[in-house]
Amino acid sequence: MKAIGILGGTFDPIHSGHLRMAQALADQLDFDEVRFIPAATPPHKNKPGTSAQHRATMVQLAIANNPMFTFDDCELKRSGASYTIDTLETLRKNLGVQTSLSLLMGSDAFKQFDTWYRWQDILEYCHIVLVQRPIKMSHTSNESNPLSKTLESFLHQHYTENKHDLHDAPAGLITMQQFQALDISSTAIREAMQHGESIRYLLPDSVMDYIHLHHLYQ
Ligand code: ATP
Ligand code: MG
């Protein structure tokens, strides 16, 4: 069965942490493709300071030289909040049932998963692959908090350790992958820009040049 990884995000901006995560999981889990899907109006965050158009262009620049990485603007074409379940419904309709879909997620994103719109239906459309992000010990972040009881039991109920299971079924499983995540976040890049610090090597040069050209994050 063909296997596709899906990486959704605000990508404000996309950075090497996203790209390494997508590449490492594609290698470990034998994905045929990783699809990057920028959110137009993320339901769980403040409105991004950067237009959807800029964020989408930066994603396209970042993945341009990797034939395995693809760009999907389906969330940009819809109006209203960008719900993942709607995106998955569209993907399923276009790809059919004989494709394994895996939603890639950092541990920080999964901690709030039970607040997502129709979260309990999401596994009908895809698997979920989790990776641990470097833990931030800060009072402004919840990244050191444990999972809620609800998510803990949801995880156990659907968990598999065997990566081959993800290829044998189109959807329905959760797995965790070990990989050394880069300690890079869009927030840190925006803050560096604000302080006039260099962002070189935190993201592809093409994206850095685009940010400077369009005076983003000033
Ligand atoms: P922000 O700081 O604005 O929240 P971010 O760096 O977390 O931005 P998002 O666009 O929110 O980036 O992330 C999209 C997805 O990518 C999420 O599932 C997130 O957990 C994951 N992700 C982001 N950065 C990394 C990283 N360095 N390593 C692994 N996964 C990451
Ligand atoms: Mg984030």
XYZ file of N, CA and C and ligand atoms in Angstrom:
686
model
N 0.844 -1.198 0.000
C 0.000 0.000 0.000
C 0.881 1.250 0.000
N 0.506 2.208 -0.805
C 1.235 3.468 -0.818
C 1.092 4.164 0.544
N 2.170 4.794 1.039
C 2.119 5.443 2.351
C 2.519 6.910 2.246
N 1.665 7.766 2.785
C 1.905 9.208 2.725
C 1.900 9.798 4.131
N 2.913 10.610 4.435
C 2.941 11.369 5.679
C 2.341 12.741 5.443
N 1.641 13.246 6.443
C 1.009 14.560 6.323
C 1.537 15.447 7.443
N 2.108 16.579 7.069
C 2.576 17.514 8.094
C 1.819 18.834 7.961
N 0.903 19.054 8.876
C 0.174 20.311 8.924
C 0.828 21.236 9.924
N 0.652 22.518 9.732
C 1.224 23.459 10.688
C 0.936 24.885 10.280
N 1.313 25.786 11.163
C 1.165 27.201 10.836
C 2.314 27.631 9.915
N 3.479 27.003 10.137
C 4.661 27.302 9.321
C 4.917 28.808 9.240
N 5.054 29.429 10.403
C 5.189 30.887 10.498
C 6.514 31.271 11.150
N 7.679 30.983 10.513
C 7.871 30.332 9.218
C 8.208 28.839 9.360
N 8.210 28.134 8.212
C 8.739 26.757 8.158
C 10.228 26.818 8.494
N 10.759 25.763 9.153
C 12.171 25.769 9.552
C 12.768 24.364 9.451
N 14.059 24.273 9.752
C 14.769 22.998 9.584
C 14.256 21.922 10.540
N 13.657 22.322 11.656
C 13.053 21.336 12.565
C 11.932 20.576 11.875
N 11.078 21.301 11.140
C 10.004 20.654 10.378
C 10.581 19.721 9.305
N 11.590 20.231 8.598
C 12.124 19.501 7.449
C 12.854 18.235 7.887
N 13.627 18.329 8.973
C 14.337 17.156 9.496
C 13.346 16.120 9.998
N 12.308 16.596 10.661
C 11.300 15.675 11.181
C 10.644 14.928 10.033
N 10.271 15.637 8.992
C 9.616 14.999 7.838
C 10.552 14.003 7.162
N 11.822 14.390 7.008
C 12.791 13.506 6.343
C 13.064 12.265 7.180
N 13.277 12.454 8.473
C 13.602 11.321 9.348
C 12.437 10.330 9.395
N 11.215 10.838 9.503
C 10.061 9.934 9.574
C 9.826 9.248 8.233
N 10.058 9.961 7.145
C 9.916 9.342 5.817
C 10.899 8.185 5.674
N 12.133 8.391 6.148
C 13.147 7.334 6.080
C 12.766 6.161 6.980
N 12.400 6.461 8.212
C 12.130 5.398 9.196
C 10.878 4.606 8.845
N 9.893 5.287 8.272
C 8.594 4.644 8.056
C 8.313 4.360 6.578
N 9.311 4.551 5.735
C 9.183 4.250 4.304
C 7.997 4.941 3.643
N 7.854 6.225 3.895
C 6.798 6.965 3.198
C 7.190 7.177 1.743
N 6.207 7.158 0.859
C 6.438 7.489 -0.541
C 6.439 9.000 -0.750
N 5.829 9.695 0.191
C 5.638 11.142 0.024
C 5.361 11.753 1.398
N 5.816 12.976 1.624
C 5.342 13.754 2.778
C 4.705 15.019 2.234
N 3.469 15.237 2.643
C 2.707 16.366 2.149
C 2.639 17.472 3.200
N 3.078 18.642 2.846
C 3.071 19.790 3.759
C 1.799 20.593 3.520
N 1.030 20.805 4.587
C -0.261 21.480 4.440
C -0.349 22.663 5.399
N -0.078 23.867 4.913
C -0.175 25.023 5.802
C -1.632 25.337 6.161
N -1.825 25.720 7.414
C -3.165 26.083 7.887
C -3.436 27.547 7.557
N -4.606 27.813 7.012
C -4.983 29.200 6.721
C -5.301 29.919 8.020
N -6.238 29.375 8.766
C -6.658 29.965 10.029
C -6.580 28.890 11.096
N -5.422 28.781 11.776
C -5.283 27.706 12.758
C -6.305 27.880 13.878
N -7.081 26.835 14.212
C -8.118 26.959 15.236
C -7.548 27.128 16.644
N -6.301 26.685 16.903
C -5.803 26.638 18.283
C -4.777 27.707 18.603
N -4.601 28.629 17.699
C -3.564 29.625 17.932
C -4.138 30.996 17.655
N -3.443 32.014 18.100
C -3.788 33.369 17.673
C -3.567 33.456 16.176
N -4.267 34.381 15.566
C -4.120 34.577 14.135
C -2.640 34.832 13.819
N -2.071 34.086 12.867
C -0.649 34.315 12.563
C -0.424 35.739 12.080
N 0.740 36.304 12.437
C 1.050 37.655 12.017
C 1.383 37.722 10.534
N 1.623 36.584 9.927
C 2.052 36.520 8.539
C 0.920 35.961 7.685
N 0.702 36.524 6.518
C -0.410 36.093 5.675
C -0.233 34.632 5.259
N -1.357 33.993 4.990
C -1.329 32.596 4.544
C -0.506 32.481 3.265
N -0.587 33.499 2.413
C 0.143 33.473 1.145
C 1.652 33.430 1.373
N 2.143 34.298 2.268
C 3.582 34.281 2.581
C 3.997 32.949 3.191
N 3.208 32.451 4.147
C 3.569 31.200 4.814
C 3.598 30.036 3.818
N 2.641 30.051 2.901
C 2.586 28.988 1.888
C 3.779 29.079 0.937
N 4.128 30.272 0.529
C 5.262 30.438 -0.390
C 6.555 29.959 0.268
N 6.695 30.271 1.573
C 7.906 29.827 2.273
C 7.982 28.297 2.335
N 6.832 27.646 2.520
C 6.819 26.175 2.509
C 7.254 25.671 1.137
N 6.727 26.262 0.089
C 7.079 25.826 -1.269
C 8.573 26.005 -1.538
N 9.126 27.129 -1.094
C 10.562 27.359 -1.275
C 11.372 26.314 -0.510
N 10.948 26.017 0.706
C 11.713 25.121 1.585
C 11.775 23.694 1.053
N 10.716 23.255 0.383
C 10.665 21.851 -0.048
C 10.993 21.671 -1.529
N 11.304 22.781 -2.213
C 11.432 22.769 -3.683
C 12.400 21.711 -4.209
N 13.497 21.469 -3.499
C 14.495 20.550 -4.077
C 14.392 19.123 -3.541
N 13.297 18.807 -2.889
C 13.100 17.430 -2.398
C 11.891 16.805 -3.088
N 12.151 15.883 -4.040
C 11.046 15.317 -4.825
C 10.038 14.534 -3.980
N 10.438 14.115 -2.769
C 9.513 13.360 -1.922
C 8.546 14.281 -1.172
N 8.916 15.543 -1.038
C 8.084 16.502 -0.302
C 7.131 17.211 -1.264
N 5.862 17.249 -0.898
C 4.891 17.930 -1.751
C 4.111 18.958 -0.945
N 3.475 19.844 -1.655
C 2.756 20.964 -1.058
C 1.280 20.829 -1.395
N 0.435 21.091 -0.418
C -1.006 20.973 -0.647
C -1.686 22.211 -0.062
N -2.387 22.935 -0.897
C -2.990 24.189 -0.424
C -4.486 24.044 -0.134
N -4.920 22.805 0.152
C -6.358 22.583 0.338
C -6.929 23.404 1.497
N -6.130 23.650 2.549
C -6.671 24.431 3.679
C -6.733 25.922 3.345
N -5.901 26.331 2.396
C -5.891 27.742 2.016
C -7.093 28.076 1.140
N -7.623 27.051 0.469
C -8.740 27.273 -0.445
C -10.079 27.293 0.288
N -10.086 26.727 1.523
C -11.337 26.714 2.287
C -11.452 27.990 3.108
N -12.696 28.391 3.377
C -12.862 29.540 4.265
C -13.141 29.028 5.677
N -13.032 29.888 6.648
C -13.278 29.497 8.032
C -12.068 28.818 8.646
N -12.225 28.274 9.850
C -11.122 27.637 10.561
C -10.626 26.418 9.779
N -9.317 26.141 9.883
C -8.726 25.002 9.175
C -8.803 23.776 10.072
N -9.864 23.003 9.950
C -9.980 21.791 10.749
C -9.318 20.628 10.029
N -8.467 19.905 10.763
C -7.743 18.782 10.188
C -8.694 17.719 9.649
N -9.802 17.495 10.342
C -10.729 16.448 9.910
C -11.275 16.739 8.503
N -11.522 18.007 8.197
C -12.005 18.374 6.855
C -10.936 18.089 5.804
N -9.697 18.402 6.155
C -8.575 18.144 5.252
C -8.431 16.644 4.988
N -8.557 15.859 6.053
C -8.417 14.408 5.911
C -9.533 13.829 5.049
N -10.724 14.360 5.209
C -11.851 13.908 4.388
C -11.568 14.148 2.904
N -11.048 15.318 2.611
C -10.707 15.670 1.223
C -9.601 14.768 0.692
N -8.547 14.571 1.517
C -7.428 13.724 1.086
C -7.907 12.308 0.789
N -8.728 11.781 1.691
C -9.240 10.417 1.527
C -10.046 10.278 0.245
N -10.869 11.300 -0.013
C -11.704 11.282 -1.216
C -10.825 11.231 -2.462
N -9.730 11.992 -2.444
C -8.859 12.059 -3.616
C -7.929 10.858 -3.742
N -7.498 10.290 -2.607
C -6.485 9.229 -2.649
C -7.085 7.834 -2.596
N -8.339 7.725 -2.192
C -8.974 6.411 -2.103
C -8.605 5.685 -0.823
N -9.169 4.484 -0.635
C -8.966 3.771 0.634
C -7.672 2.968 0.666
N -7.055 2.747 -0.499
C -5.852 1.926 -0.539
C -4.572 2.742 -0.392
N -4.607 3.755 0.444
C -3.422 4.548 0.728
C -3.305 4.692 2.242
N -2.126 4.411 2.764
C -1.897 4.606 4.186
C -1.541 6.075 4.435
N -2.322 6.727 5.278
C -2.073 8.140 5.600
C -1.606 8.261 7.044
N -0.532 9.006 7.276
C -0.039 9.204 8.645
C 0.116 10.683 8.941
N -0.579 11.113 9.970
C -0.489 12.502 10.419
C 0.723 12.612 11.336
N 1.685 13.450 10.974
C 2.911 13.601 11.755
C 2.729 14.733 12.760
N 3.161 14.484 13.984
C 2.882 15.466 15.020
C 3.979 15.506 16.069
N 4.348 16.689 16.504
C 5.240 16.822 17.647
C 4.448 16.579 18.926
N 5.182 16.188 19.968
C 4.532 15.890 21.251
C 3.738 17.089 21.778
N 4.219 18.285 21.500
C 3.520 19.493 21.966
C 2.135 19.603 21.335
N 2.057 19.276 20.065
C 0.773 19.366 19.360
C -0.191 18.299 19.866
N 0.333 17.095 20.157
C -0.544 15.993 20.579
C -1.169 16.259 21.950
N -0.463 17.013 22.799
C -0.997 17.296 24.142
C -2.345 17.995 24.108
N -2.613 18.700 23.015
C -3.891 19.402 22.899
C -4.836 18.697 21.928
N -4.452 17.503 21.528
C -5.215 16.823 20.477
C -6.688 16.646 20.833
N -6.983 16.410 22.119
C -8.388 16.175 22.510
C -9.226 17.455 22.521
N -8.628 18.561 22.102
C -9.421 19.783 21.925
C -9.724 20.029 20.439
N -9.154 19.190 19.561
C -9.380 19.374 18.126
C -10.827 19.025 17.769
N -11.335 19.691 16.788
C -12.684 19.438 16.298
C -12.807 17.985 15.828
N -13.777 17.259 16.385
C -14.033 15.841 16.046
C -12.774 14.956 16.153
N -12.000 15.191 17.224
C -10.713 14.487 17.335
C -10.874 12.975 17.363
N -12.002 12.495 17.910
C -12.154 11.041 18.025
C -12.428 10.386 16.672
N -12.758 11.181 15.662
C -13.012 10.629 14.322
C -11.755 10.604 13.457
N -10.716 11.307 13.907
C -9.552 11.506 13.037
C -8.876 10.185 12.645
N -8.824 9.227 13.592
C -8.169 7.938 13.285
C -8.922 7.099 12.256
N -10.152 7.477 11.948
C -10.854 6.781 10.863
C -10.222 7.115 9.506
N -9.508 8.226 9.464
C -8.946 8.697 8.194
C -7.442 8.490 8.079
N -6.746 8.382 9.215
C -5.279 8.323 9.155
C -4.716 7.656 10.405
N -3.428 7.357 10.363
C -2.657 7.005 11.552
C -2.097 8.299 12.134
N -1.579 8.196 13.357
C -0.872 9.332 13.948
C 0.531 8.891 14.330
N 1.533 9.644 13.906
C 2.928 9.362 14.258
C 3.441 10.500 15.124
N 3.897 10.147 16.337
C 4.344 11.165 17.287
C 5.861 11.192 17.400
N 6.405 12.379 17.528
C 7.828 12.525 17.864
C 7.955 13.481 19.050
N 8.978 13.213 19.854
C 9.236 14.043 21.024
C 10.002 15.294 20.606
N 9.503 16.448 20.979
C 10.285 17.672 20.751
C 11.107 17.955 21.992
N 12.230 18.669 21.837
C 13.027 19.023 23.024
C 12.132 19.735 24.046
N 12.278 19.361 25.299
C 11.388 19.878 26.341
C 11.833 21.259 26.790
N 10.887 22.179 26.802
C 11.159 23.537 27.274
C 10.643 23.676 28.707
N 11.531 23.978 29.616
C 11.113 24.196 31.011
C 10.837 25.683 31.209
N 9.625 26.073 30.941
C 9.325 27.489 31.069
C 7.899 27.636 31.563
N 7.644 28.666 32.344
C 6.301 28.838 32.898
C 5.303 29.250 31.814
N 5.798 29.718 30.669
C 4.878 30.146 29.615
C 4.514 29.000 28.673
N 5.140 27.841 28.860
C 4.821 26.742 27.959
C 4.376 25.530 28.762
N 3.579 24.694 28.142
C 3.090 23.509 28.850
C 3.817 22.266 28.387
N 4.957 22.446 27.751
C 5.590 21.313 27.092
C 6.132 20.276 28.058
N 6.306 20.652 29.330
C 6.774 19.646 30.272
C 5.599 18.955 30.971
N 4.378 19.388 30.689
C 3.196 18.741 31.280
C 2.985 17.361 30.685
N 2.471 16.438 31.499
C 2.167 15.109 30.964
C 0.875 15.129 30.144
N 0.610 14.019 29.478
C -0.633 13.878 28.713
C -1.830 13.818 29.650
N -2.973 14.281 29.197
C -4.203 14.121 29.973
C -4.570 12.638 30.031
N -5.350 12.268 31.047
C -5.797 10.862 31.193
C -6.538 10.392 29.940
N -7.359 11.272 29.388
C -8.130 10.945 28.187
C -7.202 10.574 27.030
N -6.183 11.406 26.818
C -5.268 11.148 25.702
C -4.386 9.940 25.973
N -4.021 9.773 27.231
C -3.208 8.619 27.633
C -3.908 7.315 27.251
N -5.194 7.221 27.558
C -5.891 5.957 27.263
C -6.202 5.841 25.773
N -6.465 6.968 25.125
C -6.640 6.981 23.659
C -5.375 6.441 22.979
N -4.233 6.908 23.462
C -2.942 6.478 22.920
C -2.753 4.969 23.083
N -3.002 4.481 24.296
C -2.806 3.053 24.561
C -3.743 2.171 23.746
N -4.961 2.669 23.572
C -5.977 1.905 22.850
C -5.589 1.649 21.394
N -4.868 2.599 20.798
C -4.585 2.516 19.364
C -3.110 2.310 19.055
N -2.311 2.135 20.123
C -0.862 2.139 19.957
C -0.318 0.894 19.270
N 0.653 1.086 18.384
C 1.420 -0.042 17.862
C 2.894 0.304 17.895
N 3.711 -0.716 18.139
C 5.151 -0.518 18.162
C 5.741 -0.892 16.798
N 4.947 -1.639 16.027
C 5.423 -2.217 14.780
C 5.123 -1.291 13.606
N 6.167 -0.733 13.023
C 5.969 0.251 11.963
C 5.326 -0.362 10.718
N 5.472 -1.683 10.560
C 4.877 -2.318 9.388
C 3.357 -2.297 9.436
N 2.806 -2.226 10.652
C 1.343 -2.124 10.785
C 0.801 -0.905 10.029
N 1.601 0.150 9.991
C 1.151 1.385 9.340
C 0.995 1.209 7.830
N 1.710 0.218 7.299
C 1.611 -0.031 5.854
C 0.511 -1.030 5.514
N 0.104 -1.786 6.522
C -0.901 -2.827 6.284
C -2.323 -2.307 6.414
N -2.483 -1.146 7.058
C -3.821 -0.569 7.220
C -3.782 0.885 6.769
N -4.868 1.379 6.190
C -4.868 2.767 5.720
C -4.937 3.794 6.852
N -5.448 3.379 8.033
C -5.690 4.334 9.119
C -5.900 3.595 10.432
N -5.963 4.335 11.547
C -6.451 3.772 12.805
C -5.421 3.526 13.895
N -4.118 3.738 13.634
C -3.092 3.411 14.623
C -2.308 4.644 15.057
N -1.721 4.527 16.243
C -0.809 5.574 16.726
C 0.534 4.924 17.016
N 1.599 5.580 16.594
C 2.925 5.078 16.944
C 3.813 6.247 17.341
N 4.900 5.929 18.042
C 5.852 6.949 18.430
C 7.178 6.604 17.777
N 7.862 7.577 17.223
C 9.142 7.322 16.585
C 10.244 8.051 17.331
N 11.334 7.320 17.577
C 12.497 7.927 18.206
C 13.271 8.682 17.152
N 13.548 9.916 17.419
C 14.436 10.654 16.520
C 14.874 11.909 17.249
N 16.094 12.353 16.956
C 16.657 13.505 17.660
C 16.117 14.786 17.024
N 15.039 15.319 17.577
C 14.440 16.529 17.020
C 15.384 17.715 17.197
N 15.396 18.577 16.227
C 16.194 19.807 16.341
C 15.457 20.787 17.244
N 16.208 21.470 18.074
C 15.602 22.419 19.005
C 15.397 23.767 18.299
N 14.478 23.762 17.347
C 14.174 24.959 16.567
C 12.665 25.124 16.576
N 12.184 26.353 16.771
C 10.746 26.620 16.670
C 10.536 27.906 15.884
N 9.359 28.027 15.300
C 9.017 29.265 14.593
C 9.040 30.444 15.553
N 8.582 30.208 16.781
C 8.593 31.270 17.796
C 10.009 31.806 18.000
N 10.982 30.894 18.136
C 12.370 31.316 18.356
C 12.889 32.097 17.153
N 12.474 31.715 15.954
C 12.921 32.427 14.748
C 12.305 33.829 14.708
N 11.019 33.927 15.026
C 10.381 35.253 15.052
C 11.049 36.146 16.098
N 11.379 35.560 17.265
C 12.021 36.347 18.327
C 13.415 36.790 17.915
N 14.167 35.899 17.258
C 15.501 36.266 16.794
C 15.414 37.443 15.816
N 14.432 37.393 14.918
C 14.232 38.480 13.956
C 13.961 39.793 14.691
N 13.102 39.706 15.701
C 12.737 40.897 16.481
C 13.954 41.518 17.174
N 14.887 40.656 17.593
C 16.078 41.137 18.292
C 17.222 41.445 17.339
N 16.958 41.343 16.043
C 17.992 41.622 15.062
C 19.085 40.567 15.020
N 18.779 39.351 15.498
C 19.774 38.275 15.467
C 19.653 37.482 14.169
N 20.733 36.825 13.803
C 20.732 36.032 12.571
C 19.869 34.776 12.729
N 19.185 34.430 11.649
C 18.408 33.186 11.635
C 19.003 32.166 10.671
N 20.165 32.484 10.152
C 20.820 31.599 9.189
C 21.057 30.208 9.776
N 20.826 29.191 8.985
C 20.988 27.773 9.325
C 19.862 27.208 10.202
N 18.945 28.074 10.631
C 17.766 27.546 11.332
C 16.706 27.135 10.319
N 16.836 27.653 9.106
C 15.903 27.346 8.020
C 16.661 27.446 6.705
N 16.083 26.955 5.600
C 16.805 27.009 4.325
C 17.107 28.460 3.931
N 18.223 28.663 3.232
C 18.605 30.001 2.775
C 17.493 30.652 1.954
N 16.816 29.835 1.131
C 15.769 30.399 0.269
C 14.659 31.032 1.106
N 14.346 30.421 2.240
C 13.298 30.954 3.113
C 13.817 32.198 3.847
N 15.069 32.123 4.286
C 15.667 33.283 4.951
C 15.684 34.491 4.004
N 16.088 34.265 2.763
C 16.128 35.360 1.786
C 14.727 35.935 1.561
N 13.741 35.060 1.500
C 12.356 35.500 1.296
C 11.892 36.378 2.466
N 12.252 35.975 3.670
C 11.874 36.738 4.872
C 12.470 38.141 4.819
N 13.739 38.209 4.444
C 14.393 39.530 4.381
C 13.821 40.376 3.244
N 13.600 39.746 2.099
C 13.085 40.470 0.930
C 11.732 41.116 1.228
N 10.892 40.385 1.968
C 9.532 40.879 2.224
C 9.379 41.522 3.601
N 10.503 41.740 4.269
C 10.501 42.408 5.575
C 9.549 41.743 6.557
N 9.544 40.413 6.578
C 8.674 39.697 7.530
C 9.313 39.676 8.922
N 8.494 39.548 9.918
C 8.909 39.401 11.331
C 9.743 40.571 11.843
N 9.432 41.774 11.395
C 10.215 42.939 11.856
C 9.552 43.617 13.050
P 5.345 28.001 16.841
O 6.606 28.224 17.621
O 4.811 29.226 16.175
O 4.303 27.227 17.609
P 6.353 25.604 15.614
O 7.816 25.669 15.442
O 5.816 24.839 16.773
O 5.759 27.076 15.591
P 4.231 24.648 13.943
O 3.913 25.164 12.585
O 3.373 25.039 15.080
O 5.750 25.053 14.263
O 4.412 23.064 13.931
C 3.761 22.200 13.037
C 4.072 20.755 13.451
O 5.489 20.515 13.414
C 3.651 20.429 14.898
O 3.159 19.095 14.923
C 4.936 20.546 15.677
O 4.925 19.725 16.835
C 5.960 20.053 14.668
N 7.291 20.633 14.896
C 7.608 21.940 14.898
N 8.918 22.119 15.134
C 9.467 20.887 15.288
C 10.805 20.402 15.585
N 11.826 21.243 15.778
N 10.981 19.064 15.653
C 9.936 18.220 15.485
N 8.661 18.604 15.214
C 8.420 19.921 15.118
Mg 4.010 25.083 17.761
